[in-house]
Short mmCIF file of C-alpha atoms and ligand atoms in Angstrom, two decimals:
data_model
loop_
_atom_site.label_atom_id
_atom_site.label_comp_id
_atom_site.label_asym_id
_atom_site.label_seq_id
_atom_site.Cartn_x
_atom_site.Cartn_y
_atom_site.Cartn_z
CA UNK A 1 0.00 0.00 0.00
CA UNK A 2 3.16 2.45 -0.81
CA UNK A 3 0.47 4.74 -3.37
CA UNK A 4 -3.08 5.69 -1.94
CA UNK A 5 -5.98 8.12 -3.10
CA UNK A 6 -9.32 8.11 -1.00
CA UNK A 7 -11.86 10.97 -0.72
CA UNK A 8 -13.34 11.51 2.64
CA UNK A 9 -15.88 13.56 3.62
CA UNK A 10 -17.66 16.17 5.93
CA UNK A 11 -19.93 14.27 8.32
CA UNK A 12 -20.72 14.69 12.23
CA UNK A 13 -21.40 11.69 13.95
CA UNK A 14 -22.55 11.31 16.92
CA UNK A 15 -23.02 8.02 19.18
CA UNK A 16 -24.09 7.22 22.48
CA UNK A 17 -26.98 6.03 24.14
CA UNK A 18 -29.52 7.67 23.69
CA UNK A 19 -28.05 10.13 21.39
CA UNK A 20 -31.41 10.44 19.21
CA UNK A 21 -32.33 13.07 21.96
CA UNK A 22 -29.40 15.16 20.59
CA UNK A 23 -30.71 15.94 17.34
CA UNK A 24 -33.03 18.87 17.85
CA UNK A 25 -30.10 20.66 19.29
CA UNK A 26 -27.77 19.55 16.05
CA UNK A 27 -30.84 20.80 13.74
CA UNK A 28 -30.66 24.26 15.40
CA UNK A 29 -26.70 24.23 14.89
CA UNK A 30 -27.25 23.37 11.24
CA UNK A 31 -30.36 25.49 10.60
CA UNK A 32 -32.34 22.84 8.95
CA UNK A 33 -36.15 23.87 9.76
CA UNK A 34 -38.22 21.80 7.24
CA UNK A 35 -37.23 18.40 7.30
CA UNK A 36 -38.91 15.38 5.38
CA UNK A 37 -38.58 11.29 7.00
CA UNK A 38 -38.28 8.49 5.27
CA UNK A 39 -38.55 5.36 6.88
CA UNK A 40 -41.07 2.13 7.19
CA UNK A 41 -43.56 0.76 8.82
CA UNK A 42 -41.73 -1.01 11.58
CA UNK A 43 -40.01 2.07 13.03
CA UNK A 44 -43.39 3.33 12.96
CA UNK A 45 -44.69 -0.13 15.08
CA UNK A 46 -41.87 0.83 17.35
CA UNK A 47 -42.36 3.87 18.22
CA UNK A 48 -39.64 5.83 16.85
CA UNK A 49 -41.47 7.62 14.69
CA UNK A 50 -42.97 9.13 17.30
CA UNK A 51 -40.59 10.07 19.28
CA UNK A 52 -38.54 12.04 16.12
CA UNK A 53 -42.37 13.48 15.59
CA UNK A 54 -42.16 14.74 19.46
CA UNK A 55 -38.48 15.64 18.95
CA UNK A 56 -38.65 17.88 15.58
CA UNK A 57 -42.23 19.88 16.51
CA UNK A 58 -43.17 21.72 13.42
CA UNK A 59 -39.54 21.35 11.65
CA UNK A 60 -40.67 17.37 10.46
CA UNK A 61 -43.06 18.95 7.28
CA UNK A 62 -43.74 15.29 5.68
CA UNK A 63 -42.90 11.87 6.34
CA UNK A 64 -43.06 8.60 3.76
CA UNK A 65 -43.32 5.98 6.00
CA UNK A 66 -43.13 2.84 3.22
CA UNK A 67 -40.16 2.63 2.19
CA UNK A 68 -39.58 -0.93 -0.10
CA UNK A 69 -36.30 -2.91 0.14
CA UNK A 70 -33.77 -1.93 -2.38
CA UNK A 71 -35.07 1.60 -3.10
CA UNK A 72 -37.78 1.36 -6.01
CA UNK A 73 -37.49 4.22 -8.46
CA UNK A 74 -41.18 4.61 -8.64
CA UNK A 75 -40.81 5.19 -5.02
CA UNK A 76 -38.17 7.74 -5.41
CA UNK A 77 -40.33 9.95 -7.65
CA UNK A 78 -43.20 10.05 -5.11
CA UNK A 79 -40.64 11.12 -1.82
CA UNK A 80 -39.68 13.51 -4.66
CA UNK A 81 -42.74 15.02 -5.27
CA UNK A 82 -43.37 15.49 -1.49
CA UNK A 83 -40.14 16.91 -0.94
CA UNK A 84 -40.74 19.70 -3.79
CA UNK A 85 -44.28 20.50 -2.43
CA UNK A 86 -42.66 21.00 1.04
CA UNK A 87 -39.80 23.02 0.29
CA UNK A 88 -38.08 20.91 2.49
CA UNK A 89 -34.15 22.35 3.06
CA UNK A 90 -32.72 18.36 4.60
CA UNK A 91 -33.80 14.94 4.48
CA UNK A 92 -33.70 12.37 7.22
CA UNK A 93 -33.34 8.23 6.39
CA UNK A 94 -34.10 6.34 9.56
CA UNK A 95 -34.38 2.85 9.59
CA UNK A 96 -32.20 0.47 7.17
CA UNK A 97 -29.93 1.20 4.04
CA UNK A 98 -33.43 0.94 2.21
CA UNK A 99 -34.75 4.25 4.32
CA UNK A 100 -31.60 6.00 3.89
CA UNK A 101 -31.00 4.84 -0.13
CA UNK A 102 -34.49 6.12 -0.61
CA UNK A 103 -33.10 9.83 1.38
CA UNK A 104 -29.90 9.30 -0.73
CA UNK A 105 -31.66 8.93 -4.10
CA UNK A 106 -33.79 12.19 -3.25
CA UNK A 107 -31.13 14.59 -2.50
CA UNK A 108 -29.20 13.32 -5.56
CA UNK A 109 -31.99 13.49 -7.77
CA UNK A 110 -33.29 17.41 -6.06
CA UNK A 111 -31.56 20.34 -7.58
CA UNK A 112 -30.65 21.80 -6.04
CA UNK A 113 -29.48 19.03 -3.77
CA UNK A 114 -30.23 19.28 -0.19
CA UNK A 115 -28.40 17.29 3.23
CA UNK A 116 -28.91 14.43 4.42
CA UNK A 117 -29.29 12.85 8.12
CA UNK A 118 -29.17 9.08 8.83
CA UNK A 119 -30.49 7.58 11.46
CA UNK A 120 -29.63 3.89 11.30
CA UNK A 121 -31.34 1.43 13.07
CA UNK A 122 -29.37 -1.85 11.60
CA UNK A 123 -25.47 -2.91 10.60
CA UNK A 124 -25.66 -2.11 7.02
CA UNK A 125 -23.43 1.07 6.82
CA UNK A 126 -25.17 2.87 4.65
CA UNK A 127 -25.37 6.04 6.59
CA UNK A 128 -21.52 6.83 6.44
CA UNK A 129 -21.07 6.23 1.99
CA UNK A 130 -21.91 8.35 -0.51
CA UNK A 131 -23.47 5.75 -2.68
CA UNK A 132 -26.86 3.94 -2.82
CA UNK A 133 -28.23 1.21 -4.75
CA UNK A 134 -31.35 2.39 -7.00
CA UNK A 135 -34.18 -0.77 -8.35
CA UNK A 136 -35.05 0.47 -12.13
CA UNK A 137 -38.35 -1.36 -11.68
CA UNK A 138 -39.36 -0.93 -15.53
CA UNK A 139 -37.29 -3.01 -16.64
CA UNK A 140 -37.32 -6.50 -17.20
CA UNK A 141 -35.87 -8.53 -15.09
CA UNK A 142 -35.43 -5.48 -12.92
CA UNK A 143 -31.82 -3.90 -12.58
CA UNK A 144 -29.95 -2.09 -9.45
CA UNK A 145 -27.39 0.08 -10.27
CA UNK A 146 -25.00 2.39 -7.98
CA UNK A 147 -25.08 6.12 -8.22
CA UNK A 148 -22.00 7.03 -6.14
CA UNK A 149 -21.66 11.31 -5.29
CA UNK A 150 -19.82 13.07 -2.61
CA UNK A 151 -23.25 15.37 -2.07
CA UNK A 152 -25.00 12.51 -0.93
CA UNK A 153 -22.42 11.43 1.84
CA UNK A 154 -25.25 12.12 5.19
CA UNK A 155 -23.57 15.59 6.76
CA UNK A 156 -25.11 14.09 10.08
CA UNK A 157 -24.93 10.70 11.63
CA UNK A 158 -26.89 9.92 14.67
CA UNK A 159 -26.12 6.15 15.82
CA UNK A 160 -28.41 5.19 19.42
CA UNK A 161 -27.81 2.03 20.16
CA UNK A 162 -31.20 2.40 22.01
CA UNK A 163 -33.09 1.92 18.65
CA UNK A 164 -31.11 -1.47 17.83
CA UNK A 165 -32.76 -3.11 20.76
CA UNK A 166 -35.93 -4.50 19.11
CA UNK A 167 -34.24 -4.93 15.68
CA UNK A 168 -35.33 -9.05 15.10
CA UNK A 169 -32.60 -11.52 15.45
CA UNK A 170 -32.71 -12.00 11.67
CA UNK A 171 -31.77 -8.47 10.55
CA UNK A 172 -29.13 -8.53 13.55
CA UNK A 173 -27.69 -11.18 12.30
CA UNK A 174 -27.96 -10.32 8.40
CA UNK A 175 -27.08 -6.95 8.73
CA UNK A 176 -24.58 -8.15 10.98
CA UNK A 177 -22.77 -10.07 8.29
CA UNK A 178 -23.38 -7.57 6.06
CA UNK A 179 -21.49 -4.75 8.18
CA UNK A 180 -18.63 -7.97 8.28
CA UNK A 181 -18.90 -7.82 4.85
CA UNK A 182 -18.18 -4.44 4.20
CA UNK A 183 -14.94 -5.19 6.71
CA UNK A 184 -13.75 -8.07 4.16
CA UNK A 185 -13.99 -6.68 1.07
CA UNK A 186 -12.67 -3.18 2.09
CA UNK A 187 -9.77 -4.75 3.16
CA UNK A 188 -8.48 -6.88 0.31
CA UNK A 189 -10.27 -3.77 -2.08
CA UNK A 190 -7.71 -2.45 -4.91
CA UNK A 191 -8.36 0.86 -3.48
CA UNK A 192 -7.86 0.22 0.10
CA UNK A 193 -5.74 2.87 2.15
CA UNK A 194 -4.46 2.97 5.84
CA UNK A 195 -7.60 4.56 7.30
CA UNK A 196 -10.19 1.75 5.85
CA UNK A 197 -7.81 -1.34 6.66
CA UNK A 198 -7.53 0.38 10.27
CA UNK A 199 -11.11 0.65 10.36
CA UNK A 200 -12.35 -2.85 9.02
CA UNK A 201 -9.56 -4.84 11.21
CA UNK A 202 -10.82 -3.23 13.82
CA UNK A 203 -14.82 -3.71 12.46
CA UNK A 204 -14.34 -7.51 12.09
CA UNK A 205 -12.73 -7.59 16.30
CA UNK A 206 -16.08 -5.33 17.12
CA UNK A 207 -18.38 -7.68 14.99
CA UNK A 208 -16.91 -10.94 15.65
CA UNK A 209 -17.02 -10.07 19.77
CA UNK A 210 -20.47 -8.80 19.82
CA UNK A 211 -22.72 -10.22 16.31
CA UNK A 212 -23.86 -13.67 18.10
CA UNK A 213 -24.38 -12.13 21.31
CA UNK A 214 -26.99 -9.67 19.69
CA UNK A 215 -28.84 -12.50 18.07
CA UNK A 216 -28.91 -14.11 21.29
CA UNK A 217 -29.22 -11.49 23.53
CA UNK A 218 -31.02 -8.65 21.38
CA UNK A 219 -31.54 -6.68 24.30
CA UNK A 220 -27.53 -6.67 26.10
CA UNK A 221 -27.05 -3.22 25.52
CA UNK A 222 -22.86 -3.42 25.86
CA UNK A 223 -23.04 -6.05 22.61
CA UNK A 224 -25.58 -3.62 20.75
CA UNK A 225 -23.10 -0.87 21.20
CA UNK A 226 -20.09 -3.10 20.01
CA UNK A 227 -22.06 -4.02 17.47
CA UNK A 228 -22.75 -0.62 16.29
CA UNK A 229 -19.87 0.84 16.64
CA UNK A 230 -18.27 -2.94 14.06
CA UNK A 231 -21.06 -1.41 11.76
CA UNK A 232 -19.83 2.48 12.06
CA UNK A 233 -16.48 1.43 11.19
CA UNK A 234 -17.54 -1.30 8.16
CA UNK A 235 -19.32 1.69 7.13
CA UNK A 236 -16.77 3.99 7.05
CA UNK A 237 -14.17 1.76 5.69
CA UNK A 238 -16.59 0.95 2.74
CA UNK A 239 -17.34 4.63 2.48
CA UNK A 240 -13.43 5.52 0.86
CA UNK A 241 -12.60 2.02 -1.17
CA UNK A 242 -14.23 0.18 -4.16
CA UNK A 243 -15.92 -3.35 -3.54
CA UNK A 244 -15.52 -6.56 -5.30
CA UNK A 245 -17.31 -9.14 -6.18
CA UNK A 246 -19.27 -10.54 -3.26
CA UNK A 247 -21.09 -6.86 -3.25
CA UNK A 248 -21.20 -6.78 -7.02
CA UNK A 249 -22.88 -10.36 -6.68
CA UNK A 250 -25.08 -9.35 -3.87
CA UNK A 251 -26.24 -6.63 -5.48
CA UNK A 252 -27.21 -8.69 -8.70
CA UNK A 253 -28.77 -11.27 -6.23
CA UNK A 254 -31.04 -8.12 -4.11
CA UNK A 255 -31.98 -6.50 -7.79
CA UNK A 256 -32.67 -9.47 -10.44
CA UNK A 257 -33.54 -12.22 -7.77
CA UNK A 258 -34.98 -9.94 -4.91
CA UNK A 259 -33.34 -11.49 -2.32
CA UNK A 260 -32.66 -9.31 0.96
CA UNK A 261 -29.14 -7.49 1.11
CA UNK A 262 -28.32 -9.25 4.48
CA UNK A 263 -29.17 -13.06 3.09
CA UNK A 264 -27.35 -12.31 0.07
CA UNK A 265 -24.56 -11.45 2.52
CA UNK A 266 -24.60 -14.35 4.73
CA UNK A 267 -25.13 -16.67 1.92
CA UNK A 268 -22.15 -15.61 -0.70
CA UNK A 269 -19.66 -14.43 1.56
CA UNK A 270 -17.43 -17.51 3.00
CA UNK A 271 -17.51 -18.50 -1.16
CA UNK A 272 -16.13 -14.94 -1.86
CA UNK A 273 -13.36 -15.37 0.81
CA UNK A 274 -12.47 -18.88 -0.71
CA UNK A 275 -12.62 -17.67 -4.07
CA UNK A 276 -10.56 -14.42 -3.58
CA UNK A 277 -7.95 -15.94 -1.04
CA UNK A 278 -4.99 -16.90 -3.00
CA UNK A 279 -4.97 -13.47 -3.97
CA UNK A 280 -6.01 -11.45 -1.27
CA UNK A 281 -4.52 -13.53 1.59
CA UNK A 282 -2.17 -10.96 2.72
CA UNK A 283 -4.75 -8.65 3.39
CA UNK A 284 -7.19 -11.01 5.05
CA UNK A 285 -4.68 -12.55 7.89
CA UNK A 286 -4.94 -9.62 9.91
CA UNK A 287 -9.44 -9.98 9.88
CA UNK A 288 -8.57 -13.86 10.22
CA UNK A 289 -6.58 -12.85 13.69
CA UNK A 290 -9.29 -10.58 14.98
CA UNK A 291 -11.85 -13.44 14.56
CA UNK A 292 -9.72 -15.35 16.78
CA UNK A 293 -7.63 -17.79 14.23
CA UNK A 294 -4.48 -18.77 15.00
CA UNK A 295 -1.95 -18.59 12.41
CA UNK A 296 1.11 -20.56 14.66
CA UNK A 297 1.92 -23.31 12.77
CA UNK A 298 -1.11 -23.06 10.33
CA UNK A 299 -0.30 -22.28 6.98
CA UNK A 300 -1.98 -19.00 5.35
CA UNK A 301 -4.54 -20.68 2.97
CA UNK A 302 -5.33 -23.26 5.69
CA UNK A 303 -6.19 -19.81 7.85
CA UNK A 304 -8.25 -18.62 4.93
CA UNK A 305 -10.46 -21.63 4.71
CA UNK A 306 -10.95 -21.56 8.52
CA UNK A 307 -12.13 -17.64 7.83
CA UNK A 308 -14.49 -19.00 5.67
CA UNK A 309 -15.81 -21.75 7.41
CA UNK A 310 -16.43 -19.73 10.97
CA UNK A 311 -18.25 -17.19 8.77
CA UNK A 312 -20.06 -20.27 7.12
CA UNK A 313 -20.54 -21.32 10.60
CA UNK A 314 -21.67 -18.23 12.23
CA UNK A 315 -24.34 -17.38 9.42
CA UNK A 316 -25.84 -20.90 10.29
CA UNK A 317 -25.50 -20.44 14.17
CA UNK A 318 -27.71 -17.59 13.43
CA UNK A 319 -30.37 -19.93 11.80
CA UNK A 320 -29.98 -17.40 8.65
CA UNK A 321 -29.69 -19.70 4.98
CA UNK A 322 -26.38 -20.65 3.91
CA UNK A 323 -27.47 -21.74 0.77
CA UNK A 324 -29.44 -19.93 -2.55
CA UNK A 325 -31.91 -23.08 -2.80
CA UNK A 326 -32.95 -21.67 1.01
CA UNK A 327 -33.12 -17.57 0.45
CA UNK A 328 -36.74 -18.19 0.46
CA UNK A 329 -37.34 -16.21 -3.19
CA UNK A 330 -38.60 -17.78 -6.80
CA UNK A 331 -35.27 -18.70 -7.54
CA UNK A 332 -34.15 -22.21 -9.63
CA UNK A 333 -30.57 -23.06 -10.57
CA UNK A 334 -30.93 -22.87 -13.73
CA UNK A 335 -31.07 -18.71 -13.73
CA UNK A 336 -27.88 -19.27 -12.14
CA UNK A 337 -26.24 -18.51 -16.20
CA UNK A 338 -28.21 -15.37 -16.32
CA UNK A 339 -27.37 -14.21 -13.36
CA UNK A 340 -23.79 -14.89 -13.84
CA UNK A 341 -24.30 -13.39 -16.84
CA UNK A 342 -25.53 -10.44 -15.43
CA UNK A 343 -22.89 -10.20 -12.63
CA UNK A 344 -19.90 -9.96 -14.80
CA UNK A 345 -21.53 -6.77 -16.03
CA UNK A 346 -21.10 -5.27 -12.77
CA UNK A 347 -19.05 -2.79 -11.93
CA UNK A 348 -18.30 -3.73 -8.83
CA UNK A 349 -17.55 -7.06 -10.08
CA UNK A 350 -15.45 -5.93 -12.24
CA UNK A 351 -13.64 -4.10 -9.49
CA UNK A 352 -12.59 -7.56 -7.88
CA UNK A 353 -8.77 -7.87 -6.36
CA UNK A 354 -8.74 -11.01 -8.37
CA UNK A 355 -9.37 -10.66 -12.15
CA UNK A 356 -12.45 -12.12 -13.61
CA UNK A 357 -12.34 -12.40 -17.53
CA UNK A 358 -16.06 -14.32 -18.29
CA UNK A 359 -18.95 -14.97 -16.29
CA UNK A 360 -17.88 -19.22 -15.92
CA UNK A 361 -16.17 -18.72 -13.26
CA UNK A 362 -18.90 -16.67 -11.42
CA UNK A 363 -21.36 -19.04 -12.58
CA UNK A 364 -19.07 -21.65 -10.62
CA UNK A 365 -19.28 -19.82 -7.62
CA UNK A 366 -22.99 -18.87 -7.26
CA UNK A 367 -23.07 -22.89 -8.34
CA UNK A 368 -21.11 -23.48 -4.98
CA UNK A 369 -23.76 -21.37 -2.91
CA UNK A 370 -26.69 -23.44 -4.71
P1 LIG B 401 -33.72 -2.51 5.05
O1 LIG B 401 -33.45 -1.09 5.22
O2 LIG B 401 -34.30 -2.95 3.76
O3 LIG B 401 -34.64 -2.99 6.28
C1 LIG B 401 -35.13 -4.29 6.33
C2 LIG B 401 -36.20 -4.45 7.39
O4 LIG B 401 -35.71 -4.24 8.70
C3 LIG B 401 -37.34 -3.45 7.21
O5 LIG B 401 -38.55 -4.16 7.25
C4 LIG B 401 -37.19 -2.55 8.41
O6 LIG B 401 -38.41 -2.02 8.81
C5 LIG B 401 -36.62 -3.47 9.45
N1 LIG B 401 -35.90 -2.76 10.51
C6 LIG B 401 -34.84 -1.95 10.36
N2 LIG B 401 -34.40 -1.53 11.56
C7 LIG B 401 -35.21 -2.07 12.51
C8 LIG B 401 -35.24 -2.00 13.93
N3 LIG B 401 -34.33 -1.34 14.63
N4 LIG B 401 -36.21 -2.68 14.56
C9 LIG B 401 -37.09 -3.41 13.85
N5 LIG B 401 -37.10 -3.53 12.51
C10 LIG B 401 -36.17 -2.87 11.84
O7 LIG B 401 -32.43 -3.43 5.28
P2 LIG B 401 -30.86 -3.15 5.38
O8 LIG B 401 -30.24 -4.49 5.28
O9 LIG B 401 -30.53 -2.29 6.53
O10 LIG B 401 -30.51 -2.33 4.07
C11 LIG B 401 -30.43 -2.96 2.83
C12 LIG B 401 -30.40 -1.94 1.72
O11 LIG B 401 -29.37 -1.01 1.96
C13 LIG B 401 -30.08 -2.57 0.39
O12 LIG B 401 -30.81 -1.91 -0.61
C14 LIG B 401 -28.60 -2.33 0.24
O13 LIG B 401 -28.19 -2.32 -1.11
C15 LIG B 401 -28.44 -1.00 0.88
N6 LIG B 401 -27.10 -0.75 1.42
C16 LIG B 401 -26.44 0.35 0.95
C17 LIG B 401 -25.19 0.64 1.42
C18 LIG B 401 -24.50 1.87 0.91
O14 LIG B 401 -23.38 2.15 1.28
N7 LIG B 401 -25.14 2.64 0.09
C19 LIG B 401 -24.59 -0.17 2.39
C20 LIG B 401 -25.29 -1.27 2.85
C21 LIG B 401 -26.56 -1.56 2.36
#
């Protein structure tokens, strides 16, 4: 890593306990005064909603409170519409990466473009990247692409571990693996620098002390708030690098197949790791040593596949599927082609440490997860 170029950007962040109560004072700092939500039902169910209602007064104008997974364009143009008709001057996602894609995709698409706050409520690390995934619904099958823009990096961060506390064991534990994820493949990425390998080796310590503990124990506050902070810094090591192909592939699988970001996650990543590691093992021994893997006397590969496996292992200690046949969506194995096909289109895929030159050996791979 002698040569490194990242682009980092403006953002407050604030975390603690209870640190939702701190954003009507950051508002007044910033000067925001007509705010629009977007977030779903369930933070609604829970309460939350509420509470940023009671927090904001007359300052929270609108709120879209249906946010779909994977941030529908058809969507975007109605949070669009409201935003216009409010005037609003900031936008707050609070919930998942689909809340704040959908607050993303808004002050991209507004000109001009207004801030954004996030308010995340699982691991997926949305909140501290200026990128988001878009579903261009009209077409057929449907297609997710990235729009990546400084402007829409959030300019305020407000992690409470308080509103992780009811999120289900499933999305602790996908999300989880997701914000592990996002620790992997930013460290092995070709444009990894010293701040995101500090950040993910010390993500995949946070994550691997505190993921299992949350699905077990949803409401042990100390392993929420390791947990959070794994995801803030798998978020903000993603935030500065490109990723490879487990995101490029998980991306395909959440926009063609429609199945969830976090099962995507759980499912492809111990193949990524194999299929990567004769390339990228340098990078990966430090993440294998924070997961607790000894490397005395075992030889680097052997420490690779035992990455693998205790992330194989993990996923299925977490009852999540380990397999595409299980992800619980309309999918056969023979649209594995297309969706190879379709995946060695992908940007992202074709940002991969290790080369790929035709879809086979993707096809392989997604074969493996079958
Ligand atoms: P999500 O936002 O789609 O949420 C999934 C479900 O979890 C929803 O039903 C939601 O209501 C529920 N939920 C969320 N928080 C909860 C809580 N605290 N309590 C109870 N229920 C709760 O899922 P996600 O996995 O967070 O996000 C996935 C999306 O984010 C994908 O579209 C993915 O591509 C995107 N993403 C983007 C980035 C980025 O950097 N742009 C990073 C990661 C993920």
């Amino acid at each position: 890593m002698g040569k490194f170029r990242y682009v980092s950007y403006a953002q407050e962040v604030i975390f603690a306990l209870g640190s939702l109560a701190q954003l009507s004072e950051a508002l007044e700092r910033f000067g925001w005064k007509k705010l629009l939500l977007c977030t779903n039902h369930s933070m609604q169910v829970r309460g939350y909603v509420d509470s940023l209602k009671s927090s904001l007064g007359q300052r929270l104008v609108a709120t879209f409170d249906r946010v779909q997974p994977h941030v529908q364009d058809i969507q975007v143009d109605q949070v669009l519409e409201l935003a216009t008709q409010h005037e609003i001057d900031a936008i707050i996602g609070m919930g998942g990466g689909s809340p704040i894609g959908m607050a993303k995709a808004v002050a991209y698409t507004r000109k001009p473009s207004i801030p954004i706050i996030a308010i995340p409520t699982t691991y997926a690390g949305s909140e501290m990247t200026a990128v988001y995934g878009i579903t261009h619904s009209r077409e057929n099958p449907p297609r997710k692409v990235t729009v990546n823009d400084p402007k829409i990096a959030p300019r305020l961060v407000i992690y409470d571990p308080q509103l992780t506390l009811d999120l289900p064991p499933e999305m602790t534990a996908s999300t989880g693996i997701n914000a592990l994820a996002h620790c992997i493949e930013a460290l092995y990425s070709r444009t990894r620098n010293p701040i995101s390998t500090a950040a993910a080796t010390n993500g995949v310590h946070h994550i691997f002390n505190s993921l299992l503990r949350c699905y077990t124990h949803p409401d042990d506050v100390d392993a929420r708030t390791k947990m959070l902070q794994g995801a803030h810094l798998a978020g903000l090591s993603l935030a500065s690098v490109s990723m490879g192909l487990h995101h490029g592939l998980c991306h395909v699988l959440g926009g063609t197949a429609n199945i969830p970001h976090g099962i995507a996650n759980s499912i492809i990543l111990p193949h990524a790791i194999r299929f990567n590691a004769d390339v990228t093992v340098p990078q990966l021994l430090p993440a294998a040593e924070a997961m607790g893997i000894s490397l005395n006397g075992n030889s680097p590969m052997v420490a690779m596949e035992a990455m693998a496996q205790k992330v194989f292992d993990l996923v299925g200690q977490m009852n999540l599927p380990q397999r595409l046949r299980d992800a619980g969506v309309n999918l056969k194995e023979s649209d594995l082609p297309q969706l190879a096909q379709i995946a060695f289109q992908n940007r992202t895929v074709q940002n991969n440490p290790k080369p790929i030159t035709e879809p086979a050996p993707i096809e392989m791979l997604l074969r493996s997860a079958w």
